[in-house]
Every structure is written in structure tokens, then in C-alpha cells.
């Protein structure tokens, strides 16, 4: 605690003092609510809605509403929220973050705040970290909501659109952050309003808010369409990268370091920067292997990009740390990402920008097609769309600055219901990792002898498995929980508090499942139901709270209640025995990059006033210690002549470790902020485009907007051709006239030629933009030696690369055939434009005297009037209703096609924009400037294409135009854009010449 906090008190204490009278008002109504009958209590919901309709606010009815919900919770579930839970609910209602320790009942806290805010009728979203918690919490809390007359919905991964729409229409909707975000993006891709599922984003309560808004904020949500580029290039490049020599350093500090290392390897792996860079030697090898003159030429950027991604896959991404390789439902091996912060598998997510494909090539599994981004948004910008946002977690204070700066959320630390009795011992630091693990084993044996349960936290799968082998050799029974056993997560963690239990877990630490001393009666009852041969589906329904008339479920539910009561009595007796042994002992085997993850691990012990202990065992060889404090610690250990098994406990060392964690947290914040800075540019553009789409979907009359487009288009085009009012020599009147020729509103040519030009204009309007794929040269150095077997292999790779690129170019040319054809214009340069069809304006003249008589405004008026009158004639022919729908159909189609192309263009811009920093320019500022220039160009293109299509499209009478979806997604995935989330690889501290890691 700082000096000023000691004198003036913390921010949380001041805010809690303001909340205290509100909490007291809720508690004072307890007896009044107890005296109400069930029907009278339920009728309060209708009363509150009427009072809100008559002008009262949610703050006005807060004490009564929370008192009603509190009493309903007791009658339905037998749980009456504690005073501290009321405080937490008030904090959530105020749009803040409530920091509440593990086991304090945050689910019930969210229920109180949700009920109050749902009374407005605008909807409440409760956001959880996984489907299991969303389903369980919605069923448990749903009993309270339904008792009080509110509707409850839950968004799960396998729901169809109708089911989702129904769930979002409920008063309160539970779901995961991914489902909410993807539904928002998909809603902005539909072509009819009836296909949308979400309504207004009103109020969100985010459970585990630090995990969702901080840890996952580096990876934007991306909805993809399948790409059509070949995947063979990844295999070809992977074979080449496996021949390179890698050198790993903690940090490239000095120019001397760089020169000494760069000449001795092909690729540098910088641990601190988490980067993989090809050296000059590596570039020469690549140029020789692929037969290219200069790898850095623009035409070879595709090849260079694939090489860079392959280097990341081999040098940075570690199997069983950053990802696992496991069979999918079809039995095929696939690469699945491991969440850096929770250790859970991230099913369905893929690294973006080709990195996932590079890893698949490295692991020799099927390489999936690259995806094409159709829609994207960061979690930061998605959750900032809500009118009110709040959250709850056990660990938020360490990220207080980020919550304030990014989300404008302040954090209130809510006191625990009972004082914390857990004893947190000082860290023990050892010289070597082996010495550390020996001490960990000794501590586990010591605890195990007296029956004290132990939960050991590790940072990766391989560390957990290595520790498991050591324990097995000592004959100690234990459970291992990592990403490979994630299906058993809740079950293993729930029994981690049993007498004599030893559990090894990665960073997942069982969120959503409390570790109860003596064991968990619920899971013991479930295990017994399995023995009675109930199916998993029936068991899940039996322990849930959903209403049902299924006899088998009702029978299982009755059996479960009987078993639960039996095991509950047994567990309470065993819990006392565990308390006598000292409670749950938490052992950390490394400090995580984030202090929050360490606090979450410690927080598993000491819930609701239970006793417990915690200690972290560290070594100088741990990644965090070695990379950020290695030199200082090594010097200290050498000075003190510390033996391998001798622990050191020191406040100085603890501060040094904390300082290292703060450095990493600051860097990660910088990364997340950088992602947001770039997405903020897209966010402004996204809002404009989505607003325009909404006008179409809402069936608004766009006629005036279309006429405005026509006027602006003519005006801008005239200004492009008739540049200077003072110097008319540069005017290109004939070029201006020819620009609009074939748009269907100018007359000079024979009917046959007119029709041909109109057809070409229509084809041009529909053509997709051409995305060129760079070619790769197939040249050979004059100084090359005689051909060897390796040369033959290199030649084959080079030929394969060229074949792939050429095939890609051929595909692109097919897509743009129509556009290419439109460039072959009809020869009309020699055609005289008669003045009797141009309103008396001589568009043929280049004579100065005649030009002086022509005014730009007259030209603009003539072209505008002709264009609008032609459009009005079309409306008379086909009817206003058909033309209004045609306007919506064409505008929607053009906006969607241009927007998806613009997203790709912005991605390409982002890839190379960081190089501007070498020219002393801020990349974000440059990205913003060029991004808005590209956006303006896209808007102009939308306007021109829309107008041209409206004038040239042919309609059939009595057949209304149909909308067509341009962006068709296949199942969405999540990627990191240009930000790749990785853990630090475990390597030796000094630079070492080595081959890329072998496949495990």
C-alpha cells in the first residue's frame, strides 16, 4: 500500500462507502419481502416495469428490485446473497468491474444485477468463458428469473439462427464472448433484416473479465471465407527451412552481438522480442534454393512471406506449449492452439496470416486452405459497442490502468464474506531447475504424509508431464490436468481438495469449478450416477435446472438429490480432517508473465474463510527469470556460492521478480493497445459501412440518397475532366462525354453500338477487383557450380513454386476476365458529338473562343439532368416499388463486395506499414492516413458502381429483383492478425548454433 493510500484510503474504500447506504436499503427490505407470498413477490416484476414506464429510473427501484431477487433466490435455490454479494451487484449495475475473490459467489452477484437491468426490456447479456458455464449458469439462475416472470436464453455453439434469435429476444441471455462477437459480425453480413439474430447491445456483464477483455484482446474475431490459393507452397518452403541453421539469443543488445551472430547462422530467434529473422546468409541460401535473383524484390514477396511464417513455426511456436497435435472427429491429425493464459485447447481457432498452415506443414499434417477475411472486429471494439459494460473477476487490480484507458472501467475491490486465512509463503529460488523440482517433490511428500491436499501449477504440458514422471517414481498417486485431458478438467479440479489428493495442473486452474475441502459432493454424485448406467446427457440434465417432463430425467434428478445429500454429509466430515492437515496447499513451479495468473492459482486455496497455504518454487533457469533478470540473479548466485539444492528467500529477489512481471505486462499492454490502434481506424470505417447496410435492411427509402450519389458523381467527374476554370486549354470535354458513354443516358451512336457499350459497362460494374500474385523469377547465378543432387531438388522446388504462382495468377485472371474485356472500348474517338443532343454544348471543341463560352456549371447541369431524367423514365416503366427494391439490392451487393475487398487491402497495408518507422514516421498515423484515403476511394467506387449498375441493369417486368449474399462465410475461426500470441521457448541462455527443433 502506498503512502497516500495509508493516509487517505484507497479508491475502492471510498467508493464502497458511497455504496454502503444502497446496500443497507436492500437489507432493510428483507423482512418485507419475506412476508410476501410467491405470487405477490412475482407481481413485483410487473410493478417495477410500470414504474419505469412512468418515469422512474433503475437507480430508483434498485433497493426493492435487488431485495425481491434476493428473496426469490432463497425460495428457489435456498441461497440468500450475502451483503458483500449485494455490493458486487451494485458495482456491476453502475457499469464497473467488481473484483471478488474465488468462491465468493459471482454467479449469484450477476443474477441480482441482471434482474434489475432486464426490467428495462432492452436485454442483458451475461458473458462467460465457455459453453459449459453458459449452459450451467443459465439453467441454475434461470429458475430465479422464471420464478420472477422474466425469460432466459442461452447461446451455444450448435444453435441455428432461429434458436439464436429466440435466445437474444429473451430478457437475459447467457453465452460466450466468441458467440456474441461472431453473431454481431454475421448480422452485418445478412441480406435481409429477418435473418439478423441480435438486437440492440444494451448491457453486458462479463464473467472472468480479465480473461476476456485482457488476455484475449490480442486476437481479433475473424469470420472467414475459404481461400482458393494452393497449400503446396507451405510444404515446399518447410522443406527448405528445415535445412537452415538457427541461433537463439535472449536479446540482440549490441551491434557487436549482431555482427558476431549474423555471420554464423541462417536465422536469429530473439526470445525477448519473440521474433524470427532470416540473416544475410539465410537469404543467399534461399535465393540459391529457389533460383531467384533477389529475395527482397517486390515480385518475390509471396515466397518471402511463406519463409518468414515457416521460420516462426520452427523457431518460436513450440509443440505442447503453444499448440498440440491431436486427432479430430474424422480421425485426422490436426493442430489445435493452446490458450497461453488458461492452458485450455482453443478448438476451432486458427492462427492467421498463414502461420497455422506453416505449423501444419512443420508437423506434417494436412495443410488447410488459407482463409479470406470477410469480417473482423477486436474484442475491445465489440464490447465498447454496449451502452453499458461491467465485469467481475478475482484478479483485476494488476490491469487497472488498461481497464481505465481502453474500456473506461474502474475497479472496485469487494471485501470477502469471511476473512482470508490462507498463508502465502515467500518464494524459494534455486540455482537450477533440477534443484527446484527436487524441492517441489519434497514439499509434496511432506504434505502427502499428513494428508494435506496439494495443487501444483505448471506453465506448460511438458513441464506437467515431467513432474508427473518424478512423482510416479516416488510412488505418489496423483492426477494430471493439462490441455490433453481438458475433458476431465472440472472433474479433476473438483476433487483436488480431498484428503491426500495431489493434482498437477497447467494454468487452467479449474475456472468455474470451486475446489472444496474434503471433495465435491456434486461430482461424487455424478460419478455414482454413471455407475448406475445413466447416460452423460441424462446426468447433465439431472444436475441442471431446466424444466422437463421427461420421466428418465426426473428419475435421475431424484436419485441425484438423494446421492448429493449423502455425499454432502460425508464431505463435510472429511473437510474437517483436511482443515486439521492445513487445508489446500498451492505450489507454483514458475512465475507466469502475468501476476494475475499467479494470483488466480493462489486463489484456489482459502475460499470462504478456509485455511490454506501457497508457495512458489523458482529457479534462475526459468524463462521469466532468465530473460528479464538472468544476469542479476546469476551474479548474485555466484557471489553467494549457492548450491543447487539451497533455496534463497529474499525480499529483494521478490521485488526483482515482480519488476520482471511488470515489464512483461507493460509489453503485452503495448501489444494489445497496438492492435486496438489499428482496429480503431477500421472501427470508424466499419461503423459507416454497417450503418449504410442497416438502412438497406431496415427497408428505408434510399431514393434521395441515390439521387444525391448521382449529383455528386457527375460533379466530381466533371471536376476531374474540366480541371481549371481559369485555364480551359486543359479541359477534356470529349473525354468527359466518352466517360459516361454506354451508361444509358447519352445519345449519339447507332443503337447497336449503344447496346454494346451498355453491356460492357454492366460487365465492368459487376467485375471483381484484380488481386495480382507476384511472380517468382527462375534465374540462376552465373557463378553456380555444376549441378548436384541437391541442385536438382532445389530446381524442382523452384519450378513447383513458379507453377503454383502461375496457377494462382490464372485463377485470378478468370475472375477478372469481364473487367479485362471492358477495357477493350469501342473506337469512338473520331465520332462527332452533335450539339442537338447535348443541350447546345459543343463537347467536340478545343477552340479557345468556343471554350470560353462554355461554363462548367452548365456542363454539370446538363449531365445531371440527363442522368436523372433517364432514371425517372426507368422508374415510370417498371414502377416505383420495383426500383426502390432495385436500389436496395444493388447498393447492398456493391457495398459488400467493395467492403470485403477493402478489408483485404487494409490487411496488406498493415503488413508493411511498420517499415515506415525506419523513416522516422509513426506507423499508426501513416496507417490511419492511408487507410482513410483508401476508404474514400472505396466510397467513390461504391458510388460510381452503384449508379452505373442502376442505369444499365435490365429488369424483367413482374419479376422483382432478388438480393444475393456476396460474402459467404464458412465456419468462423479466430486468428491473431499480425500479432502472434506465443509463450517463450525454453532454450539455453547463450547464443547456440543449432538445427531447428525436431518434430516431437
Short mmCIF file of N, CA, C and O in Angstrom, two decimals, residues 812-899:
data_model
loop_
_atom_site.label_atom_id
_atom_site.label_comp_id
_atom_site.label_asym_id
_atom_site.label_seq_id
_atom_site.Cartn_x
_atom_site.Cartn_y
_atom_site.Cartn_z
N UNK A 812 -6.89 -15.95 -60.84
CA UNK A 812 -7.25 -14.55 -60.70
C UNK A 812 -7.72 -13.96 -62.03
O UNK A 812 -8.65 -13.17 -62.10
N UNK A 813 -7.04 -14.39 -63.12
CA UNK A 813 -7.39 -13.82 -64.42
C UNK A 813 -8.78 -14.25 -64.87
O UNK A 813 -9.49 -13.52 -65.54
N UNK A 814 -9.19 -15.48 -64.46
CA UNK A 814 -10.55 -15.93 -64.78
C UNK A 814 -11.58 -15.05 -64.10
O UNK A 814 -12.60 -14.68 -64.68
N UNK A 815 -11.30 -14.71 -62.83
CA UNK A 815 -12.25 -13.91 -62.06
C UNK A 815 -12.38 -12.51 -62.64
O UNK A 815 -13.42 -11.86 -62.49
N UNK A 816 -11.32 -12.03 -63.28
CA UNK A 816 -11.34 -10.63 -63.74
C UNK A 816 -11.46 -10.53 -65.26
O UNK A 816 -11.16 -9.49 -65.84
N UNK A 817 -11.87 -11.63 -65.88
CA UNK A 817 -12.00 -11.65 -67.34
C UNK A 817 -12.95 -10.57 -67.83
O UNK A 817 -12.68 -9.85 -68.79
N UNK A 818 -14.09 -10.47 -67.11
CA UNK A 818 -15.10 -9.49 -67.54
C UNK A 818 -14.54 -8.08 -67.49
O UNK A 818 -14.78 -7.26 -68.38
N UNK A 819 -13.77 -7.81 -66.41
CA UNK A 819 -13.22 -6.46 -66.26
C UNK A 819 -12.21 -6.17 -67.36
O UNK A 819 -12.15 -5.07 -67.91
N UNK A 820 -11.39 -7.21 -67.69
CA UNK A 820 -10.40 -7.02 -68.75
C UNK A 820 -11.08 -6.72 -70.08
O UNK A 820 -10.62 -5.88 -70.85
N UNK A 821 -12.18 -7.43 -70.33
CA UNK A 821 -12.89 -7.24 -71.59
C UNK A 821 -13.42 -5.81 -71.73
O UNK A 821 -13.47 -5.26 -72.81
N UNK A 822 -13.83 -5.23 -70.59
CA UNK A 822 -14.42 -3.89 -70.66
C UNK A 822 -13.39 -2.84 -71.06
O UNK A 822 -13.76 -1.74 -71.48
N UNK A 823 -12.10 -3.18 -70.92
CA UNK A 823 -11.07 -2.21 -71.27
C UNK A 823 -10.94 -2.08 -72.80
O UNK A 823 -10.32 -1.15 -73.30
N UNK A 824 -11.48 -3.08 -73.51
CA UNK A 824 -11.41 -3.02 -74.97
C UNK A 824 -12.58 -2.17 -75.47
O UNK A 824 -13.61 -2.66 -75.90
N UNK A 825 -12.44 -0.89 -75.36
CA UNK A 825 -13.55 0.01 -75.70
C UNK A 825 -13.74 0.12 -77.21
O UNK A 825 -12.85 -0.10 -78.01
N UNK A 826 -14.97 0.46 -77.56
CA UNK A 826 -15.30 0.67 -78.97
C UNK A 826 -14.62 1.96 -79.44
O UNK A 826 -14.54 2.95 -78.72
N UNK A 827 -14.10 1.92 -80.65
CA UNK A 827 -13.42 3.10 -81.17
C UNK A 827 -14.45 4.19 -81.48
O UNK A 827 -15.20 4.11 -82.46
N UNK A 828 -14.50 5.19 -80.63
CA UNK A 828 -15.46 6.28 -80.84
C UNK A 828 -14.77 7.64 -80.81
O UNK A 828 -15.42 8.67 -80.80
N UNK A 829 -13.45 7.63 -80.82
CA UNK A 829 -12.72 8.89 -80.69
C UNK A 829 -13.00 9.83 -81.87
O UNK A 829 -12.98 11.04 -81.72
N UNK A 830 -13.24 9.25 -83.05
CA UNK A 830 -13.45 10.08 -84.23
C UNK A 830 -14.90 10.48 -84.42
O UNK A 830 -15.24 11.20 -85.36
N UNK A 831 -15.78 9.99 -83.54
CA UNK A 831 -17.20 10.28 -83.68
C UNK A 831 -17.50 11.71 -83.25
O UNK A 831 -17.07 12.14 -82.19
N UNK A 832 -18.20 12.43 -84.10
CA UNK A 832 -18.62 13.78 -83.76
C UNK A 832 -19.85 13.72 -82.87
O UNK A 832 -20.78 12.94 -83.11
N UNK A 833 -19.87 14.55 -81.83
CA UNK A 833 -21.00 14.58 -80.91
C UNK A 833 -21.89 15.74 -81.31
O UNK A 833 -21.53 16.91 -81.13
N UNK A 834 -23.08 15.45 -81.89
CA UNK A 834 -23.96 16.55 -82.36
C UNK A 834 -24.49 17.38 -81.21
O UNK A 834 -24.85 16.86 -80.16
N UNK A 835 -24.52 18.72 -81.42
CA UNK A 835 -24.95 19.62 -80.35
C UNK A 835 -26.43 19.53 -80.05
O UNK A 835 -26.88 19.93 -78.98
N UNK A 836 -27.22 18.96 -81.00
CA UNK A 836 -28.66 18.91 -80.75
C UNK A 836 -29.03 17.87 -79.69
O UNK A 836 -30.17 17.82 -79.24
N UNK A 837 -28.05 17.02 -79.31
CA UNK A 837 -28.34 16.07 -78.23
C UNK A 837 -27.53 16.40 -76.97
O UNK A 837 -27.51 15.63 -76.02
N UNK A 838 -26.85 17.54 -76.96
CA UNK A 838 -26.02 17.90 -75.80
C UNK A 838 -26.44 19.23 -75.21
O UNK A 838 -25.63 19.92 -74.57
N UNK A 839 -27.66 19.63 -75.44
CA UNK A 839 -28.16 20.86 -74.86
C UNK A 839 -27.45 22.09 -75.37
O UNK A 839 -27.32 23.09 -74.66
N UNK A 840 -26.91 22.00 -76.59
CA UNK A 840 -26.23 23.15 -77.18
C UNK A 840 -24.79 23.28 -76.78
O UNK A 840 -24.10 24.20 -77.21
N UNK A 841 -24.28 22.36 -75.96
CA UNK A 841 -22.88 22.41 -75.53
C UNK A 841 -22.04 21.64 -76.54
O UNK A 841 -22.34 20.49 -76.87
N UNK A 842 -21.00 22.29 -77.05
CA UNK A 842 -20.12 21.65 -78.03
C UNK A 842 -19.04 20.85 -77.31
O UNK A 842 -18.04 21.39 -76.88
N UNK A 843 -19.25 19.55 -77.18
CA UNK A 843 -18.29 18.69 -76.49
C UNK A 843 -17.11 18.33 -77.39
O UNK A 843 -16.15 17.71 -76.93
N UNK A 844 -17.18 18.71 -78.69
CA UNK A 844 -16.10 18.38 -79.61
C UNK A 844 -15.01 19.44 -79.63
O UNK A 844 -13.88 19.18 -80.01
N UNK A 845 -15.35 20.64 -79.22
CA UNK A 845 -14.47 21.77 -79.45
C UNK A 845 -13.22 21.77 -78.59
O UNK A 845 -13.22 21.30 -77.46
N UNK A 846 -12.14 22.31 -79.22
CA UNK A 846 -10.91 22.60 -78.49
C UNK A 846 -10.50 24.05 -78.75
O UNK A 846 -9.43 24.47 -78.37
N UNK A 847 -11.43 24.75 -79.40
CA UNK A 847 -11.20 26.16 -79.77
C UNK A 847 -11.33 27.03 -78.53
O UNK A 847 -12.30 26.94 -77.78
N UNK A 848 -10.34 27.91 -78.32
CA UNK A 848 -10.31 28.75 -77.12
C UNK A 848 -11.54 29.63 -77.01
O UNK A 848 -12.12 29.79 -75.92
N UNK A 849 -11.95 30.23 -78.15
CA UNK A 849 -13.09 31.14 -78.10
C UNK A 849 -14.37 30.39 -77.74
O UNK A 849 -15.19 30.87 -76.95
N UNK A 850 -14.53 29.22 -78.35
CA UNK A 850 -15.73 28.43 -78.04
C UNK A 850 -15.70 27.91 -76.60
O UNK A 850 -16.73 27.83 -75.93
N UNK A 851 -14.51 27.55 -76.12
CA UNK A 851 -14.38 27.07 -74.74
C UNK A 851 -14.76 28.14 -73.74
O UNK A 851 -15.33 27.86 -72.68
N UNK A 852 -14.45 29.40 -74.08
CA UNK A 852 -14.76 30.50 -73.17
C UNK A 852 -16.25 30.64 -72.96
O UNK A 852 -16.72 31.12 -71.93
N UNK A 853 -17.03 30.24 -73.98
CA UNK A 853 -18.49 30.36 -73.86
C UNK A 853 -19.11 29.24 -73.02
O UNK A 853 -20.26 29.32 -72.62
N UNK A 854 -18.33 28.18 -72.79
CA UNK A 854 -18.86 27.01 -72.05
C UNK A 854 -18.53 27.17 -70.56
O UNK A 854 -17.39 27.44 -70.18
N UNK A 855 -19.53 27.03 -69.72
CA UNK A 855 -19.36 27.11 -68.27
C UNK A 855 -19.45 25.71 -67.64
O UNK A 855 -20.27 24.88 -68.04
N UNK A 856 -18.61 25.48 -66.67
CA UNK A 856 -18.58 24.17 -66.01
C UNK A 856 -19.93 23.83 -65.40
O UNK A 856 -20.40 22.68 -65.46
N UNK A 857 -20.58 24.82 -64.82
CA UNK A 857 -21.90 24.58 -64.19
C UNK A 857 -22.93 24.12 -65.21
O UNK A 857 -23.79 23.29 -64.91
N UNK A 858 -22.84 24.67 -66.44
CA UNK A 858 -23.78 24.27 -67.49
C UNK A 858 -23.56 22.80 -67.88
O UNK A 858 -24.52 22.05 -68.11
N UNK A 859 -22.29 22.41 -67.97
CA UNK A 859 -21.96 21.01 -68.30
C UNK A 859 -22.48 20.08 -67.21
O UNK A 859 -23.10 19.05 -67.48
N UNK A 860 -22.24 20.46 -65.95
CA UNK A 860 -22.69 19.65 -64.82
C UNK A 860 -24.20 19.51 -64.82
O UNK A 860 -24.74 18.41 -64.63
N UNK A 861 -24.89 20.65 -65.06
CA UNK A 861 -26.36 20.62 -65.05
C UNK A 861 -26.89 19.73 -66.18
O UNK A 861 -27.84 18.96 -65.98
N UNK A 862 -26.28 19.85 -67.36
CA UNK A 862 -26.75 19.05 -68.49
C UNK A 862 -26.62 17.55 -68.21
O UNK A 862 -27.58 16.78 -68.38
N UNK A 863 -25.44 17.12 -67.73
CA UNK A 863 -25.21 15.70 -67.48
C UNK A 863 -26.08 15.19 -66.33
O UNK A 863 -26.63 14.08 -66.39
N UNK A 864 -26.22 16.02 -65.29
CA UNK A 864 -27.05 15.61 -64.14
C UNK A 864 -28.51 15.45 -64.55
O UNK A 864 -29.16 14.45 -64.20
N UNK A 865 -29.02 16.44 -65.28
CA UNK A 865 -30.42 16.39 -65.71
C UNK A 865 -30.68 15.18 -66.60
O UNK A 865 -31.71 14.51 -66.48
N UNK A 866 -29.73 14.90 -67.54
CA UNK A 866 -29.90 13.76 -68.44
C UNK A 866 -29.91 12.44 -67.66
O UNK A 866 -30.72 11.55 -67.92
N UNK A 867 -28.98 12.34 -66.69
CA UNK A 867 -28.86 11.11 -65.91
C UNK A 867 -30.13 10.87 -65.08
O UNK A 867 -30.70 9.77 -65.10
N UNK A 868 -30.60 11.92 -64.38
CA UNK A 868 -31.77 11.76 -63.51
C UNK A 868 -33.04 11.55 -64.31
O UNK A 868 -33.89 10.74 -63.94
N UNK A 869 -33.17 12.24 -65.45
CA UNK A 869 -34.38 12.06 -66.27
C UNK A 869 -34.45 10.65 -66.85
O UNK A 869 -35.52 10.05 -66.92
N UNK A 870 -33.29 10.10 -67.24
CA UNK A 870 -33.26 8.72 -67.74
C UNK A 870 -33.68 7.74 -66.64
O UNK A 870 -34.43 6.79 -66.89
N UNK A 871 -33.21 8.02 -65.41
CA UNK A 871 -33.54 7.15 -64.28
C UNK A 871 -35.04 7.24 -63.95
O UNK A 871 -35.68 6.24 -63.64
N UNK A 872 -35.57 8.45 -64.05
CA UNK A 872 -37.01 8.64 -63.79
C UNK A 872 -37.86 7.92 -64.83
O UNK A 872 -38.92 7.36 -64.50
N UNK A 873 -37.39 7.89 -66.06
CA UNK A 873 -38.11 7.17 -67.11
C UNK A 873 -38.12 5.67 -66.83
O UNK A 873 -39.11 4.98 -67.07
N UNK A 874 -37.00 5.16 -66.30
CA UNK A 874 -36.94 3.74 -65.95
C UNK A 874 -37.93 3.43 -64.84
O UNK A 874 -38.58 2.38 -64.84
N UNK A 875 -38.05 4.37 -63.90
CA UNK A 875 -39.00 4.18 -62.79
C UNK A 875 -40.43 4.16 -63.30
O UNK A 875 -41.26 3.37 -62.83
N UNK A 876 -40.74 5.02 -64.28
CA UNK A 876 -42.09 5.04 -64.84
C UNK A 876 -42.40 3.72 -65.55
O UNK A 876 -43.52 3.22 -65.53
N UNK A 877 -41.37 3.15 -66.18
CA UNK A 877 -41.57 1.92 -66.94
C UNK A 877 -41.79 0.71 -66.03
O UNK A 877 -42.67 -0.12 -66.30
N UNK A 878 -41.02 0.60 -64.95
CA UNK A 878 -41.07 -0.60 -64.12
C UNK A 878 -41.78 -0.39 -62.78
O UNK A 878 -42.01 -1.36 -62.05
N UNK A 879 -42.09 0.84 -62.45
CA UNK A 879 -42.81 1.10 -61.22
C UNK A 879 -41.88 1.47 -60.07
O UNK A 879 -40.77 0.95 -59.96
N UNK A 880 -42.38 2.36 -59.20
CA UNK A 880 -41.57 2.86 -58.10
C UNK A 880 -41.15 1.78 -57.12
O UNK A 880 -40.02 1.76 -56.62
N UNK A 881 -42.05 0.83 -56.83
CA UNK A 881 -41.76 -0.22 -55.85
C UNK A 881 -40.60 -1.10 -56.31
O UNK A 881 -39.69 -1.43 -55.53
N UNK A 882 -40.61 -1.48 -57.60
CA UNK A 882 -39.54 -2.32 -58.13
C UNK A 882 -38.20 -1.58 -58.12
O UNK A 882 -37.15 -2.16 -57.79
N UNK A 883 -38.22 -0.30 -58.45
CA UNK A 883 -36.98 0.49 -58.49
C UNK A 883 -36.43 0.70 -57.07
O UNK A 883 -35.23 0.67 -56.85
N UNK A 884 -37.36 0.92 -56.09
CA UNK A 884 -36.89 1.09 -54.71
C UNK A 884 -36.16 -0.17 -54.23
O UNK A 884 -35.12 -0.11 -53.57
N UNK A 885 -36.70 -1.35 -54.52
CA UNK A 885 -36.04 -2.60 -54.13
C UNK A 885 -34.75 -2.80 -54.92
O UNK A 885 -33.75 -3.28 -54.38
N UNK A 886 -34.78 -2.40 -56.20
CA UNK A 886 -33.57 -2.50 -57.02
C UNK A 886 -32.44 -1.66 -56.40
O UNK A 886 -31.28 -2.08 -56.37
N UNK A 887 -32.77 -0.47 -55.91
CA UNK A 887 -31.77 0.38 -55.27
C UNK A 887 -31.16 -0.32 -54.07
O UNK A 887 -29.94 -0.28 -53.85
N UNK A 888 -32.01 -0.98 -53.27
CA UNK A 888 -31.51 -1.68 -52.08
C UNK A 888 -30.65 -2.88 -52.48
O UNK A 888 -29.59 -3.13 -51.88
N UNK A 889 -31.10 -3.64 -53.48
CA UNK A 889 -30.37 -4.83 -53.92
C UNK A 889 -28.99 -4.47 -54.42
O UNK A 889 -27.98 -5.07 -54.03
N UNK A 890 -28.93 -3.46 -55.30
CA UNK A 890 -27.64 -3.10 -55.91
C UNK A 890 -26.71 -2.47 -54.89
O UNK A 890 -25.52 -2.80 -54.83
N UNK A 891 -27.22 -1.56 -54.07
CA UNK A 891 -26.36 -0.91 -53.08
C UNK A 891 -25.78 -1.94 -52.11
O UNK A 891 -24.60 -1.90 -51.77
N UNK A 892 -26.61 -2.88 -51.66
CA UNK A 892 -26.14 -3.91 -50.73
C UNK A 892 -25.05 -4.77 -51.37
O UNK A 892 -24.02 -5.05 -50.75
N UNK A 893 -25.28 -5.15 -52.61
CA UNK A 893 -24.31 -6.01 -53.32
C UNK A 893 -22.98 -5.28 -53.52
O UNK A 893 -21.90 -5.83 -53.27
N UNK A 894 -23.06 -4.03 -53.93
CA UNK A 894 -21.84 -3.26 -54.20
C UNK A 894 -21.09 -2.97 -52.89
O UNK A 894 -19.86 -3.15 -52.82
N UNK A 895 -21.80 -2.55 -51.86
CA UNK A 895 -21.16 -2.26 -50.57
C UNK A 895 -20.45 -3.49 -50.04
O UNK A 895 -19.29 -3.43 -49.59
N UNK A 896 -21.10 -4.66 -50.06
CA UNK A 896 -20.50 -5.88 -49.52
C UNK A 896 -19.25 -6.29 -50.29
O UNK A 896 -18.23 -6.65 -49.70
N UNK A 897 -19.32 -6.24 -51.63
CA UNK A 897 -18.17 -6.67 -52.42
C UNK A 897 -17.00 -5.71 -52.25
O UNK A 897 -15.84 -6.13 -52.11
N UNK A 898 -17.28 -4.42 -52.23
CA UNK A 898 -16.20 -3.43 -52.06
C UNK A 898 -15.61 -3.49 -50.65
O UNK A 898 -14.40 -3.32 -50.46
N UNK A 899 -16.47 -3.71 -49.65
CA UNK A 899 -16.01 -3.73 -48.25
C UNK A 899 -15.09 -4.92 -47.99
O UNK A 899 -14.05 -4.77 -47.34
#
